[in-house]
CSV table of C-alpha atoms in Angstrom, one decimal:
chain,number,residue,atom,x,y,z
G,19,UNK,CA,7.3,42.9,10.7
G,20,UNK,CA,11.2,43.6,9.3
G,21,UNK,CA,12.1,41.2,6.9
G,22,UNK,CA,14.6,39.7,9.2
G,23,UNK,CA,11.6,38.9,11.8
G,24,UNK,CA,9.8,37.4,8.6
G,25,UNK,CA,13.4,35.2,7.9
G,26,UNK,CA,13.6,34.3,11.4
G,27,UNK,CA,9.6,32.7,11.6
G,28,UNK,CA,10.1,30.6,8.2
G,29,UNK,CA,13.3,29.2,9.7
G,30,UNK,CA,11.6,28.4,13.2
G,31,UNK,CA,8.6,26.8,11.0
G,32,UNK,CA,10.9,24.8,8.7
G,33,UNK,CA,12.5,23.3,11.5
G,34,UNK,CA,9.2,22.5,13.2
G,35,UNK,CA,8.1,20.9,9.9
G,36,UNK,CA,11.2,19.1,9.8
G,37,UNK,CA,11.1,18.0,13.2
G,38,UNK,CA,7.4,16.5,13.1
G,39,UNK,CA,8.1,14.4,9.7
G,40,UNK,CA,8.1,10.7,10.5
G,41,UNK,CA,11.5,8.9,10.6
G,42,UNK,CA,11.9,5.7,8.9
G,43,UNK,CA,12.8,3.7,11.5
G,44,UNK,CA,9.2,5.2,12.9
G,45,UNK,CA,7.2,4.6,10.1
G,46,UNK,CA,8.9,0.9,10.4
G,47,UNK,CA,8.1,0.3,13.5
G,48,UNK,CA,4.6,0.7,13.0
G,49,UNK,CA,3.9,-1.4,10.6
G,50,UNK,CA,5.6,-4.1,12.5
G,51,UNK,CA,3.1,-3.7,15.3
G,52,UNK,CA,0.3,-3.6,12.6
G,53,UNK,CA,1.4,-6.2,10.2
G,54,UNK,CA,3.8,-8.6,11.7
G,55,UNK,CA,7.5,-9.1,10.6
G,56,UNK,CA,8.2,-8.3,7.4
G,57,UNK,CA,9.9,-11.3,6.2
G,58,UNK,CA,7.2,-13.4,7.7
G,59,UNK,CA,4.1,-11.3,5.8
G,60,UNK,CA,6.5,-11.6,2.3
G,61,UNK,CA,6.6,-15.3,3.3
G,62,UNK,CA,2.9,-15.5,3.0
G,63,UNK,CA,2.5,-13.0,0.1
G,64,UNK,CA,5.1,-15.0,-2.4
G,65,UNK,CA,3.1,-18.0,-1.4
G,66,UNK,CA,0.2,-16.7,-2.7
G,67,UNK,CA,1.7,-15.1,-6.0
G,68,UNK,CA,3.0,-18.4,-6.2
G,69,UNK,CA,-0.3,-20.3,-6.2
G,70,UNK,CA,-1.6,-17.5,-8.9
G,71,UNK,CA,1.4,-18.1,-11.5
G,72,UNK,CA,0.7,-21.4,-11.3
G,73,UNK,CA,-2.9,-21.5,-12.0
G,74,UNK,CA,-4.8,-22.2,-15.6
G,75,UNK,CA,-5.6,-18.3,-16.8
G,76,UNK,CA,-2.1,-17.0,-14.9
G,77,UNK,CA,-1.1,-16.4,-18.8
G,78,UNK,CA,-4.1,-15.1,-20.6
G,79,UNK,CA,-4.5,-12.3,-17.1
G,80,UNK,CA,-3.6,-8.8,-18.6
G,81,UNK,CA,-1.4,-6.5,-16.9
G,82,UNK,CA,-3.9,-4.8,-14.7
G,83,UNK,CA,-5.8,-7.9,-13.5
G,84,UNK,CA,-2.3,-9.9,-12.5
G,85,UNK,CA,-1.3,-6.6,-10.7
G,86,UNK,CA,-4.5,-5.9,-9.3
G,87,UNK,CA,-4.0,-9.6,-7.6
G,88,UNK,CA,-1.0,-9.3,-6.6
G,89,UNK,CA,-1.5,-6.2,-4.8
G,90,UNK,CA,-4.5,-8.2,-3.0
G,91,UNK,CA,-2.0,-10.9,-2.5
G,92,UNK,CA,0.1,-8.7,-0.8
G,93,UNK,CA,-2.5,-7.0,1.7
G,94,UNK,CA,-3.9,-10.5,2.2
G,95,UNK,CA,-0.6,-12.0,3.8
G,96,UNK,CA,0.0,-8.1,5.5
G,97,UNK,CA,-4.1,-9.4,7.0
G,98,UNK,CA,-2.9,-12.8,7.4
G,99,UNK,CA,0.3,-12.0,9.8
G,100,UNK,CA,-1.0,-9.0,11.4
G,101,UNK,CA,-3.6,-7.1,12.9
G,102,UNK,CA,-6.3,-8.9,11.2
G,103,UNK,CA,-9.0,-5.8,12.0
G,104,UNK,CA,-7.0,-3.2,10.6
G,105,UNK,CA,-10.0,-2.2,8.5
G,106,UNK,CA,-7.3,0.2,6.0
G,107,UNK,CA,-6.1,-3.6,4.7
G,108,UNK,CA,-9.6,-4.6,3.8
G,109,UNK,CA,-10.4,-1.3,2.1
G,110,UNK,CA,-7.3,-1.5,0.3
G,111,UNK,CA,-8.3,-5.2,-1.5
G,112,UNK,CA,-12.2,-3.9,-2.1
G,113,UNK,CA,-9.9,-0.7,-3.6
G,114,UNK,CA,-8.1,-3.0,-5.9
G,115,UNK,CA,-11.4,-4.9,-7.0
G,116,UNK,CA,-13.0,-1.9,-8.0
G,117,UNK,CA,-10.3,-0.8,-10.0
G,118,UNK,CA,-10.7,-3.9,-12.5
G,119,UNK,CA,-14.8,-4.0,-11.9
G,120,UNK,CA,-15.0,0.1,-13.2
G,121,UNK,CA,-12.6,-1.2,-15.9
G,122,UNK,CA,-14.7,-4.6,-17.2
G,123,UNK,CA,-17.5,-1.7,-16.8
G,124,UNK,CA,-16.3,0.7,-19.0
G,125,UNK,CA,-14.9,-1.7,-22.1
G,126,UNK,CA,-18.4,-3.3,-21.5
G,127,UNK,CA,-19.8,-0.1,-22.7
């Protein structure tokens, strides 16, 4: 193929790239339909957080522990306002877990 042929296919598949990216306003309008409204699931999330400031060892938590609840916190309202079988949401939180379980593992070492 001429190099010009060559120019003319990367063009034609940077614009089909391009064209098959997801859109914002797409990727947004999924995770309505899976999680609910978004100011109702950060309703239900700041709740939470709330309620884990506010508890005896808030304070003493390090860094990755308050995180790591958070983060649960978080896919816990997304489970609580939304589509409650999503099995992604639960995999997430047992992700999360793990992450401070291998860590208490390893210092434990």
């Amino acid at each position: 193929m001429s190099r010009l042929a060559d120019r003319v296919l990367e063009i034609i598949e940077d614009e089909q790239a391009e064209a098959a990216k997801p859109t914002i306003d797409g990727i947004l309008d999924e995770r309505h339909g899976r999680y609910g409204t978004f100011a109702e699931q950060a309703l239900i999330a700041q709740n939470l957080k709330a309620a884990m400031r506010h508890s005896p060892n808030w304070k003493k938590l390090p860094a990755d522990m308050k995180e790591t609840l958070e983060m649960m916190a978080s896919k816990t309202a997304r489970i609580l306002n939304g589509d409650f079988a999503y099995g992604d949401s639960w995999v997430d939180i047992a992700g999360y877990a793990q992450l401070i379980v291998d860590r208490l593992r390893w210092n434990a070492r």
